[in-house]
Structure formats: structure tokens, C-alpha cells
Short mmCIF file of C-alpha atoms and ligand atoms in Angstrom, two decimals:
data_model
loop_
_atom_site.label_atom_id
_atom_site.label_comp_id
_atom_site.label_asym_id
_atom_site.label_seq_id
_atom_site.Cartn_x
_atom_site.Cartn_y
_atom_site.Cartn_z
CA MET A 1 77.52 110.13 108.36
CA SER A 2 79.65 110.92 111.41
CA ASN A 3 81.59 108.13 113.03
CA SER A 4 79.42 108.17 116.17
CA ASP A 5 76.43 107.53 113.90
CA VAL A 6 78.32 104.58 112.41
CA PHE A 7 78.30 102.80 115.78
CA GLN A 8 74.66 103.61 116.56
CA ASP A 9 73.81 102.46 113.07
CA ALA A 10 75.64 99.18 113.65
CA LEU A 11 73.82 98.65 116.97
CA ASN A 12 70.44 99.41 115.38
CA ARG A 13 71.08 96.84 112.70
CA VAL A 14 71.76 94.16 115.33
CA ARG A 15 68.62 95.15 117.27
CA GLU A 16 66.42 95.13 114.18
CA ILE A 17 67.69 91.90 112.67
CA GLY A 18 67.76 90.24 116.09
CA ALA A 19 64.08 91.06 116.62
CA ASP A 20 63.16 90.04 113.09
CA ALA A 21 64.98 86.71 113.36
CA ASP A 22 63.52 86.01 116.79
CA ILE A 23 66.90 85.91 118.51
CA ASN A 24 66.74 85.71 122.32
CA PRO A 25 66.78 89.39 123.50
CA GLU A 26 69.48 88.50 126.05
CA VAL A 27 71.70 87.43 123.19
CA VAL A 28 71.03 90.66 121.32
CA GLU A 29 71.69 92.67 124.47
CA SER A 30 75.03 90.94 124.99
CA LEU A 31 76.09 92.41 121.65
CA LEU A 32 75.20 96.01 122.47
CA TYR A 33 78.12 96.61 124.87
CA PRO A 34 81.78 96.34 123.91
CA LYS A 35 83.72 94.14 126.32
CA ALA A 36 86.54 96.68 126.68
CA VAL A 37 87.85 99.74 124.88
CA ILE A 38 91.24 101.29 125.48
CA LYS A 39 92.33 104.75 124.36
CA ALA A 40 96.00 105.63 124.64
CA SER A 41 98.37 108.46 123.80
CA LEU A 42 101.21 107.31 121.61
CA PRO A 43 104.31 109.52 121.92
CA VAL A 44 106.44 109.33 118.78
CA ARG A 45 109.85 110.91 118.22
CA MET A 46 109.62 112.65 114.87
CA ASP A 47 112.55 112.96 112.46
CA ASP A 48 113.07 116.61 113.39
CA GLY A 49 113.66 115.65 117.03
CA SER A 50 110.27 116.76 118.34
CA THR A 51 107.77 114.45 120.06
CA LYS A 52 104.27 114.18 118.65
CA TYR A 53 101.35 112.55 120.49
CA PHE A 54 98.96 110.38 118.48
CA THR A 55 95.74 108.84 119.78
CA GLY A 56 95.34 105.08 119.48
CA TYR A 57 92.34 102.85 120.18
CA ARG A 58 91.75 99.16 120.62
CA CYS A 59 88.32 97.67 121.19
CA ARG A 60 87.79 94.03 122.16
CA TYR A 61 84.15 93.92 121.31
CA ASN A 62 82.91 90.45 122.21
CA ASP A 63 84.77 87.24 123.04
CA VAL A 64 82.03 84.69 123.60
CA LEU A 65 83.27 82.57 120.70
CA GLY A 66 87.01 82.92 121.35
CA PRO A 67 89.88 85.41 121.51
CA THR A 68 89.03 88.66 119.77
CA LYS A 69 90.30 89.40 116.29
CA GLY A 70 90.39 92.50 114.13
CA GLY A 71 92.57 94.90 112.18
CA ILE A 72 94.30 98.16 113.04
CA ARG A 73 93.49 101.19 110.92
CA TYR A 74 95.67 104.28 110.41
CA HIS A 75 93.46 107.15 109.27
CA PRO A 76 92.85 110.80 110.22
CA GLN A 77 89.13 110.13 110.76
CA VAL A 78 89.49 107.22 113.21
CA THR A 79 87.28 107.60 116.31
CA GLY A 80 86.44 105.42 119.30
CA GLU A 81 82.92 104.97 117.91
CA GLU A 82 84.17 103.85 114.53
CA VAL A 83 86.50 101.33 116.15
CA GLN A 84 83.59 99.93 118.17
CA ALA A 85 81.38 99.61 115.08
CA LEU A 86 84.17 97.78 113.30
CA GLY A 87 84.65 95.52 116.36
CA LEU A 88 80.96 94.64 116.33
CA TRP A 89 81.08 93.80 112.62
CA MET A 90 84.13 91.58 113.25
CA THR A 91 82.12 89.74 115.92
CA ILE A 92 79.34 89.03 113.42
CA LYS A 93 81.79 88.12 110.67
CA CYS A 94 83.81 85.62 112.73
CA ALA A 95 80.57 83.97 113.90
CA LEU A 96 79.22 83.76 110.35
CA LEU A 97 82.42 82.07 109.14
CA ARG A 98 82.43 79.72 112.15
CA LEU A 99 85.87 80.93 113.26
CA PRO A 100 86.74 80.37 116.93
CA TYR A 101 87.07 84.11 117.44
CA GLY A 102 85.24 87.09 118.82
CA GLY A 103 85.53 90.54 117.25
CA ALA A 104 87.89 93.47 117.83
CA LYS A 105 89.32 96.48 116.04
CA GLY A 106 91.99 99.11 116.54
CA GLY A 107 92.95 102.42 115.05
CA VAL A 108 95.24 105.42 115.24
CA ILE A 109 94.24 108.97 114.36
CA VAL A 110 96.95 109.79 111.85
CA GLN A 111 97.51 110.77 108.25
CA PRO A 112 100.12 108.09 107.64
CA LYS A 113 101.14 109.49 104.27
CA GLU A 114 102.65 112.46 106.12
CA LEU A 115 105.04 110.26 108.12
CA SER A 116 108.51 109.11 107.07
CA PRO A 117 109.18 105.36 107.11
CA MET A 118 111.02 105.67 110.43
CA GLU A 119 108.24 107.75 111.99
CA LEU A 120 105.77 105.14 110.82
CA GLU A 121 107.82 102.38 112.42
CA ARG A 122 108.08 104.31 115.70
CA LEU A 123 104.32 104.94 115.70
CA SER A 124 103.59 101.25 115.11
CA ARG A 125 105.90 100.22 117.93
CA ALA A 126 104.38 102.88 120.21
CA TYR A 127 100.94 101.43 119.51
CA VAL A 128 102.06 98.00 120.65
CA ARG A 129 103.80 99.39 123.76
CA ALA A 130 100.48 100.98 124.73
CA MET A 131 98.43 97.87 123.96
CA ALA A 132 100.81 95.07 124.99
CA ASP A 133 98.73 94.06 128.00
CA PHE A 134 95.48 94.28 126.06
CA ILE A 135 96.44 92.07 123.11
CA GLY A 136 97.99 88.59 122.97
CA PRO A 137 97.82 85.34 120.98
CA GLN A 138 95.14 83.88 123.29
CA VAL A 139 93.40 87.16 124.00
CA ASP A 140 93.22 89.59 121.11
CA ILE A 141 94.97 89.26 117.77
CA PRO A 142 95.35 92.34 115.53
CA ALA A 143 95.80 92.35 111.74
CA PRO A 144 96.08 94.93 108.92
CA ASP A 145 93.25 97.25 107.90
CA VAL A 146 93.11 100.52 105.97
CA TYR A 147 96.62 102.02 105.53
CA THR A 148 98.36 99.33 107.53
CA ASN A 149 100.15 96.42 105.88
CA ALA A 150 102.38 93.37 106.33
CA ARG A 151 105.51 95.40 107.13
CA ILE A 152 103.67 97.26 109.89
CA MET A 153 102.40 93.95 111.29
CA GLY A 154 106.02 92.70 111.31
CA TRP A 155 107.15 95.75 113.33
CA MET A 156 104.27 95.24 115.73
CA MET A 157 105.03 91.55 116.29
CA ASP A 158 108.69 92.40 116.86
CA GLU A 159 107.79 95.04 119.47
CA TYR A 160 105.41 92.67 121.26
CA GLU A 161 108.07 89.96 121.37
CA ALA A 162 110.65 92.44 122.69
CA ILE A 163 108.28 93.49 125.50
CA LYS A 164 107.23 89.95 126.43
CA ARG A 165 110.70 88.43 125.84
CA VAL A 166 109.23 85.49 124.01
CA ARG A 167 108.71 84.53 120.36
CA SER A 168 105.04 85.03 119.71
CA PRO A 169 104.12 85.06 116.01
CA GLY A 170 100.48 84.26 116.85
CA VAL A 171 100.01 87.71 118.42
CA ILE A 172 99.33 89.30 115.06
CA THR A 173 98.35 88.16 111.58
CA GLY A 174 98.91 89.57 108.12
CA LYS A 175 102.68 89.49 108.76
CA PRO A 176 105.28 89.15 105.99
CA VAL A 177 105.57 85.46 105.02
CA SER A 178 109.26 85.52 106.02
CA LEU A 179 108.22 86.47 109.58
CA GLY A 180 105.55 83.81 109.99
CA GLY A 181 102.82 85.19 107.77
CA SER A 182 100.62 82.89 105.71
CA LEU A 183 100.89 82.43 102.00
CA GLY A 184 97.73 83.79 100.42
CA ARG A 185 96.93 86.31 103.19
CA ASP A 186 97.66 89.29 100.95
CA GLU A 187 95.02 88.23 98.43
CA ALA A 188 92.58 86.65 100.91
CA THR A 189 90.04 89.47 101.29
CA GLY A 190 89.86 90.02 97.55
CA ARG A 191 89.74 86.30 96.82
CA GLY A 192 86.95 85.76 99.35
CA ALA A 193 84.97 88.61 97.79
CA TYR A 194 85.63 87.18 94.34
CA ILE A 195 84.28 83.79 95.45
CA CYS A 196 81.06 85.47 96.67
CA ILE A 197 80.57 87.34 93.38
CA ARG A 198 81.37 84.20 91.36
CA GLU A 199 78.82 82.17 93.35
CA LEU A 200 76.17 84.89 93.02
CA ALA A 201 76.84 85.05 89.27
CA LEU A 202 76.39 81.26 89.03
CA LYS A 203 73.13 81.34 91.00
CA GLN A 204 71.75 84.17 88.89
CA ASP A 205 73.13 83.09 85.49
CA TRP A 206 75.17 86.21 84.84
CA GLN A 207 77.39 86.15 81.78
CA PRO A 208 80.78 87.52 82.89
CA GLU A 209 81.57 89.33 79.63
CA LYS A 210 78.24 91.15 79.86
CA THR A 211 78.63 92.02 83.53
CA ARG A 212 79.92 95.56 84.11
CA ILE A 213 81.54 96.24 87.45
CA ALA A 214 82.64 99.48 89.17
CA VAL A 215 85.10 99.28 92.06
CA GLN A 216 85.61 102.07 94.57
CA GLY A 217 89.13 101.88 96.00
CA PHE A 218 92.34 100.44 94.55
CA GLY A 219 94.05 98.96 97.57
CA ASN A 220 94.79 95.53 98.97
CA ALA A 221 91.24 94.20 98.92
CA SER A 222 89.99 95.86 95.73
CA TYR A 223 93.04 95.06 93.60
CA HIS A 224 92.67 91.32 94.14
CA VAL A 225 88.92 91.16 93.71
CA ALA A 226 89.15 93.22 90.50
CA ARG A 227 92.06 91.12 89.19
CA LEU A 228 90.30 87.80 89.81
CA LEU A 229 87.00 88.98 88.35
CA GLN A 230 88.72 90.26 85.23
CA LYS A 231 90.48 86.90 84.84
CA ASP A 232 87.03 85.27 84.68
CA GLY A 233 85.97 87.69 81.94
CA PHE A 234 84.03 90.25 84.01
CA LYS A 235 84.44 93.84 82.83
CA ILE A 236 85.87 96.30 85.35
CA VAL A 237 84.70 99.58 83.84
CA ALA A 238 85.63 101.92 86.70
CA ILE A 239 88.08 102.02 89.57
CA SER A 240 89.17 104.75 91.97
CA ASP A 241 91.32 105.73 94.89
CA SER A 242 91.25 108.55 97.41
CA GLN A 243 92.13 111.10 94.72
CA GLY A 244 89.49 110.14 92.16
CA GLY A 245 88.58 107.51 89.62
CA ILE A 246 88.78 106.41 86.01
CA TYR A 247 86.17 105.00 83.65
CA SER A 248 86.43 102.95 80.46
CA ASP A 249 83.48 101.45 78.61
CA SER A 250 85.62 98.59 77.35
CA GLY A 251 86.99 97.78 80.81
CA PHE A 252 90.47 98.02 82.35
CA ASP A 253 93.32 95.56 82.46
CA ILE A 254 93.70 95.52 86.23
CA GLU A 255 97.11 93.84 86.36
CA SER A 256 98.80 96.43 84.16
CA LEU A 257 96.98 99.28 85.91
CA TRP A 258 98.25 97.98 89.24
CA LYS A 259 101.80 97.47 87.94
CA GLU A 260 101.83 100.95 86.49
CA LYS A 261 100.60 102.43 89.75
CA GLN A 262 103.32 100.53 91.63
CA SER A 263 106.18 101.30 89.26
CA SER A 264 105.36 104.93 88.66
CA ARG A 265 104.57 105.75 92.22
CA GLN A 266 106.58 108.11 94.30
CA VAL A 267 106.77 106.21 97.54
CA ARG A 268 106.59 108.18 100.72
CA ALA A 269 106.70 105.93 103.77
CA VAL A 270 104.77 102.90 102.49
CA TYR A 271 102.08 104.85 100.67
CA CYS A 272 101.51 105.75 97.09
CA GLU A 273 101.31 109.38 96.11
CA GLN A 274 100.36 108.51 92.56
CA SER A 275 96.64 108.31 91.83
CA VAL A 276 95.01 106.02 89.28
CA CYS A 277 93.86 109.27 87.65
CA GLN A 278 97.37 109.94 86.39
CA LEU A 279 98.01 106.53 84.88
CA VAL A 280 96.30 105.88 81.55
CA GLU A 281 94.24 107.51 78.84
CA HIS A 282 90.71 107.37 80.16
CA LYS A 283 87.78 109.37 81.32
CA GLU A 284 88.33 110.77 84.80
CA ILE A 285 85.45 110.56 87.24
CA THR A 286 84.96 111.51 90.87
CA ASN A 287 84.23 108.95 93.56
CA GLU A 288 80.65 110.26 93.72
CA GLU A 289 80.27 109.71 89.98
CA LEU A 290 81.66 106.20 90.32
CA LEU A 291 79.05 105.34 92.92
CA ALA A 292 76.30 106.58 90.60
CA LEU A 293 77.37 104.60 87.52
CA ASP A 294 74.79 102.48 85.74
CA VAL A 295 76.59 99.15 86.23
CA ASP A 296 75.58 95.60 87.07
CA VAL A 297 77.74 95.43 90.17
CA LEU A 298 79.05 98.23 92.37
CA VAL A 299 81.88 97.21 94.70
CA PRO A 300 82.57 99.79 97.43
CA ALA A 301 86.03 98.76 98.68
CA ALA A 302 87.37 101.86 100.43
CA LEU A 303 85.79 103.23 103.60
CA GLU A 304 82.48 103.00 105.48
CA GLY A 305 79.47 105.29 105.14
CA VAL A 306 79.87 106.16 101.45
CA ILE A 307 76.24 105.46 100.49
CA THR A 308 73.99 107.63 102.60
CA ASN A 309 70.59 109.31 102.46
CA ASP A 310 72.24 112.14 100.56
CA ASN A 311 73.35 110.10 97.57
CA VAL A 312 71.20 106.95 97.68
CA LYS A 313 68.79 108.22 95.05
CA SER A 314 71.66 108.52 92.57
CA ILE A 315 72.64 104.83 92.87
CA ARG A 316 71.85 102.94 89.65
CA ALA A 317 73.77 99.67 90.18
CA LYS A 318 71.61 96.54 90.34
CA ASN A 319 73.87 94.79 92.82
CA ILE A 320 76.16 96.11 95.52
CA VAL A 321 78.92 93.90 96.89
CA GLU A 322 80.37 95.34 100.09
CA VAL A 323 84.10 94.72 100.18
CA ALA A 324 84.60 97.69 102.50
CA ASN A 325 83.20 97.45 106.00
CA GLY A 326 79.91 99.30 106.42
CA PRO A 327 79.78 101.29 103.19
CA ILE A 328 75.96 101.63 103.31
CA GLN A 329 74.10 103.54 106.03
CA THR A 330 71.04 101.63 107.33
CA GLU A 331 68.49 104.22 106.21
CA ALA A 332 70.03 104.32 102.75
CA GLU A 333 69.82 100.55 102.67
CA ALA A 334 66.05 100.66 103.14
CA GLU A 335 65.83 102.97 100.13
CA LEU A 336 68.07 100.68 98.08
CA GLU A 337 65.81 97.76 98.94
CA LYS A 338 62.84 99.77 97.69
CA GLN A 339 64.76 100.41 94.47
CA GLY A 340 65.25 96.63 94.14
CA VAL A 341 69.02 96.71 94.60
CA SER A 342 70.47 93.47 95.92
CA ILE A 343 73.25 93.84 98.51
CA LEU A 344 75.83 91.21 99.45
CA PRO A 345 76.93 92.28 102.94
CA ASP A 346 80.43 93.08 104.21
CA VAL A 347 80.31 90.48 106.99
CA LEU A 348 80.22 87.80 104.31
CA VAL A 349 82.00 89.41 101.37
CA ASN A 350 85.20 90.58 103.07
CA ALA A 351 85.48 87.66 105.49
CA GLY A 352 88.23 86.01 103.42
CA GLY A 353 90.75 88.27 105.16
CA VAL A 354 89.98 87.17 108.70
CA THR A 355 89.59 83.57 107.54
CA VAL A 356 93.14 83.40 106.21
CA SER A 357 94.30 85.38 109.26
CA TYR A 358 92.82 82.51 111.26
CA PHE A 359 94.76 80.04 109.07
CA GLU A 360 97.92 82.06 109.76
CA TRP A 361 97.31 81.88 113.51
CA VAL A 362 96.71 78.11 113.28
CA GLN A 363 99.96 77.69 111.31
CA ASN A 364 101.85 79.81 113.88
CA ARG A 365 100.47 77.79 116.78
CA GLY A 366 101.19 74.51 115.05
CA GLY A 367 104.61 75.66 113.84
CA TYR A 368 103.79 74.14 110.46
CA PRO A 369 103.34 76.41 107.41
CA TRP A 370 100.89 75.40 104.68
CA ASP A 371 101.43 75.73 100.96
CA LEU A 372 99.43 78.23 98.92
CA GLU A 373 97.10 75.63 97.42
CA GLU A 374 96.11 74.41 100.87
CA VAL A 375 95.32 77.95 102.00
CA ARG A 376 93.31 78.67 98.85
CA SER A 377 91.35 75.43 98.96
CA LYS A 378 90.48 75.85 102.66
CA LEU A 379 89.40 79.43 101.99
CA GLU A 380 87.26 78.19 99.12
CA VAL A 381 85.53 75.71 101.46
CA GLN A 382 84.88 78.31 104.17
CA MET A 383 83.63 81.02 101.81
CA THR A 384 81.37 78.82 99.71
CA ARG A 385 79.86 77.24 102.82
CA ALA A 386 79.09 80.65 104.34
CA PHE A 387 77.76 81.92 101.01
CA GLU A 388 75.49 78.86 100.63
CA GLN A 389 74.09 79.28 104.14
CA VAL A 390 73.32 82.92 103.51
CA TRP A 391 71.87 82.23 100.06
CA LYS A 392 69.68 79.41 101.34
CA LEU A 393 68.28 81.37 104.27
CA ALA A 394 67.73 84.46 102.12
CA THR A 395 65.92 82.61 99.36
CA THR A 396 63.90 80.15 101.46
CA GLU A 397 62.80 82.68 104.09
CA ASN A 398 62.64 85.71 101.82
CA ARG A 399 65.25 87.68 103.76
CA THR A 400 67.82 90.12 102.43
CA PHE A 401 71.36 88.75 102.23
CA ARG A 402 72.38 90.97 105.12
CA ASN A 403 69.49 89.86 107.25
CA ALA A 404 70.33 86.22 106.44
CA ALA A 405 74.05 86.66 107.20
CA TYR A 406 73.34 88.35 110.53
CA THR A 407 70.76 85.72 111.38
CA VAL A 408 73.25 82.88 110.84
CA ALA A 409 75.83 84.73 112.96
CA LEU A 410 73.38 85.73 115.72
CA ARG A 411 72.12 82.16 116.01
CA ARG A 412 75.68 80.92 116.40
CA ILE A 413 76.52 83.54 119.02
CA GLY A 414 73.15 82.79 120.61
CA GLU A 415 74.04 79.12 121.09
CA ALA A 416 77.21 80.12 122.93
CA VAL A 417 75.50 82.76 125.09
CA THR A 418 72.58 80.54 126.05
CA SER A 419 74.81 77.62 126.91
CA HIS A 420 76.15 79.75 129.77
CA GLY A 421 72.52 80.02 130.92
CA THR A 422 69.94 82.76 130.36
CA ARG A 423 67.17 84.20 132.52
CA GLU A 424 64.93 81.33 131.58
CA TYR A 425 67.41 78.87 133.10
CA PHE A 426 68.29 80.83 136.24
CA ARG A 427 64.95 82.30 137.37
CA GLU A 428 63.66 80.77 140.53
CA ASP A 429 60.05 81.89 140.46
CA GLU A 430 58.81 79.01 138.27
P1 NAD B 1 93.98 99.81 101.57
O1 NAD B 1 94.56 100.86 102.44
O2 NAD B 1 94.89 98.79 100.96
O3 NAD B 1 93.19 100.49 100.35
C1 NAD B 1 92.22 101.43 100.54
C2 NAD B 1 91.93 102.06 99.18
O4 NAD B 1 90.85 102.98 99.33
C3 NAD B 1 93.10 102.85 98.60
O5 NAD B 1 93.15 102.66 97.20
C4 NAD B 1 92.71 104.31 98.90
O6 NAD B 1 93.26 105.22 97.97
C5 NAD B 1 91.21 104.20 98.74
N1 NAD B 1 90.50 105.27 99.41
C6 NAD B 1 90.74 105.85 100.62
N2 NAD B 1 89.86 106.84 100.85
C7 NAD B 1 89.04 106.87 99.77
C8 NAD B 1 87.93 107.66 99.40
N3 NAD B 1 87.50 108.63 100.20
N4 NAD B 1 87.33 107.41 98.22
C9 NAD B 1 87.77 106.43 97.40
N5 NAD B 1 88.82 105.64 97.68
C10 NAD B 1 89.44 105.88 98.85
O7 NAD B 1 92.81 99.16 102.42
P2 NAD B 1 92.17 97.72 102.27
O8 NAD B 1 92.89 96.82 103.19
O9 NAD B 1 92.05 97.38 100.83
O10 NAD B 1 90.73 97.99 102.91
C11 NAD B 1 89.67 98.52 102.15
C12 NAD B 1 88.35 98.20 102.85
O11 NAD B 1 88.25 96.79 102.98
C13 NAD B 1 88.20 98.75 104.27
O12 NAD B 1 86.87 99.11 104.50
C14 NAD B 1 88.60 97.60 105.15
O13 NAD B 1 88.02 97.70 106.44
C15 NAD B 1 88.02 96.46 104.34
N6 NAD B 1 88.64 95.19 104.67
C16 NAD B 1 89.96 94.95 104.40
C17 NAD B 1 90.51 93.71 104.76
C18 NAD B 1 91.93 93.36 104.45
O14 NAD B 1 92.33 92.24 104.74
N7 NAD B 1 92.70 94.22 103.84
C19 NAD B 1 89.70 92.74 105.37
C20 NAD B 1 88.37 93.01 105.61
C21 NAD B 1 87.85 94.25 105.27
#
């Protein structure tokens, strides 16, 4: 699926679920147009003395519930459309989790693994110089996403503060803890996803040791979800990264796999050149093969659009838990539903990240850091409440989990939109 299709696909989903859930059409319409999108050229002095121009985007999608919030992605396939789709999903996600935020997203078209650490720092600072009047702690608050991390967030905060001449830790979340980041932010997306799978397993009486799970991706989000599931006895039988995957019938020890990947890796900038494929004795599989494994739970945790019309017929998992944003194309989803596959949607599953980002922002504004247990227990409350709402609506009204999650979010956004007044309130003819 091309990235322009990703945005149209995201809009269609809102239209369809909005109509199905009887959401006021004015509310649905308010979600079809991004509030503002900025595209900027980012000049970066390269190590060889030349200047290279990168393209950066930031989309503040919708701010009816509060300042906009969303990550910044570094990837060669970033497009304006993709950034808008991701901004829309952030809008839904923040509403579902009852966070006082709207949705946003940013990205830079770059293969970050080809940059040196200093080039990466200059690029990150250039991004903030271009966006400094578009972001802000009360306006739009970025965070990490694919191939960006805490160190990059630290550089970005520093650049913003240098431009504005004021300390402003609340301008960005996912920072290093020593620079005002929150304890527990690094694991938050994975932990939130783990809570969703744990709750689903409880509702459906799964036995962890008999539950076989395949995870696509071995990054920030997927490492933590795999680690926590394995701790509870679930079997992680396959895991992958951009270079390929590995499979073991008896399951992997995630912690040692992760440590090995870290210790053996040849670091270039902040990225790992080592693939999981080179780490242990195992059967190597491709990412396509991983998606087609006959497992109880498939966890796509890399990029969007990986399950499409082209490969949907090969999917054999009984449950799909979307840690990545938008891994399933809408048409493919209809086919999965026909096949009886149950899907826990991204807007719920990966919302732990933005929830702890919100905690970080609250701590920054209050100037009072919380301990790890406080962060974890508040995340537990937020995630289980959202899960319960989605579960209840899905089971009592016979909706899919995605339909239920969107319905909860659209109703919440709807309350805010209609309290400003809709046509019904303003029309003068009756
Ligand atoms: P990351 O950069 O830490 O990890 C991404 C992983 O995906 C890496 O292991 C990479 O090798 C792998 N990957 C890249 N291309 C791939 C491909 N074509 N096939 C298989 N694997 C591939 O990123 P992350 O932060 O873990 O984000 C992963 C997903 O989770 C994204 O969709 C992101 O939007 C979503 N997400 C992340 C957060 C967060 O807080 N990190 C929050 C919400 C959603």
C-alpha cells in the first residue's frame, strides 16, 4: 500500500465507523481535515563539509481535546500523507485514553542508519529550528517514533530551549530521564500492549504456556511487550527486524536475545547494524513468513501496511495485536474478519507510549518527578480502563474491537465538538 493510500484508508475507517456508530456527521467531518501541516527543508552540514537538504514534516491533526501530541519518525519512506494518517490515529488514541490531547505526528525523509552521530544531531536540531514556531508545550508536543529515541528527544529539547531562551522540558516527551524524562517511558508502549494481551488472555481463558506468539519487529515497543509476555509464561516463537526473522518452536529467551543484539552490535550513529538473524542457532525466516505463521497471536510491531490484500489470505494467526500503527489495510481487515481473526487495534494497544508521555509532561509542568511504581500503576489504571470500555462495547453491541475503540473515541471527540455548537444549535429556520 502506498503512503497516500494509508491516509485515505485512515479517513475511510473514520467515515465508516462514524456512520456505523451513529456519530454526528459534523463530528466525523471535523476529523477529515488536518488542522495544519508544515513541510520544511532541513539543511544539514555533513561530516565531509557538504550541505544536504532533508525534507521534514509536522502535522497537527486535531486539537479539539487539547494541545496536539505525536512522535517524530526518521525513515526513507516518510511522506506527508503518512504523517497525516499517523496524526489522525493519534487523535483517536488520545481521545480513547481520555488524555487532554489532540493528535499530531512528524517525520523526516532519511535513512538514519547512513548518518554519523554528529550528522544525526545536526539533523535533529535542524528539524526543531524549522518547527520551533509550530510546536510548544501548550501547542504541540513531539515524542519518539520509529528510528528516533530518547537521545534525539534530548537534542531537540535543547535546540528548542536555545531558540526560545527558556527552559522548556514540556516541549517534548520521551527524553532521557536525566533531562526531565519520565521513569518508565522507555517501556511504556510495550507495557501497555502487554496489559492489553494479558487482559484479553484473562477474558478468553488462554493458558500462557500454550499460547504461541510471533512478533514482527525487535525495537523499543516490541522488545518490552515480548519480554513481559515471556515473563508471564507466554511463548515467543518468532521475532524479526528489518533484515529478517528467527523462529523457534520452543520459544526464545527475549532478554538474552536483546542483550546479545545490544552487545554484539556494531553501532553506527544510534542504530544497530546487527540483525537478530545473526544471533543464535535457529531457523531463519523472512518477515513475510513470520506474518504467515500458524500462531495464537501475531504482533506486528514494525511499520504500517504490512497486512494487505496481497498477503491476507496467508495469515493463519487467530489473534492479531497491533503494536505498530496501522499494520492492517482496511480491505484486508474485512477479509480477516471473514476468516474469524480477532484484532486488537493499534489505537488501544500502543497507547501506553502516549499515556506515559502525558505523565512525563505532567511531571515537567509540575516540576515533580514520580517514582517508577507510580508511573506503572497509573499506566495500569489507564490501560485497563480503556481495555474494559472497548471490551464491553465490543461484546455487548457485537462490534469488532477496532469499531468499539473508535466509537469510544469518536463519542468523546463528539462531546467536545458539539459543545461548541453544531448546525442543530445554530440554524435559525426552526
Ligand atoms: P523502533 O525503531 O524502536 O523499532 C522498529 C523495529 O522494526 C526495529 O527492530 C526494526 O528493525 C524493525 N523494522 C523496520 N522495518 C521493518 C520491516 N520492514 N520488517 C520488519 N521489521 C522492521 O520503533 P518502535 O518505537 O518500536 O516503533 C515500532 C512501531 O510501534 C511503529 O509502528 C510505531 O509507530 C509504533 N509505536 C511506537 C511507540 C513508541 O513509544 N515507541 C508508541 C506508539 C506506537
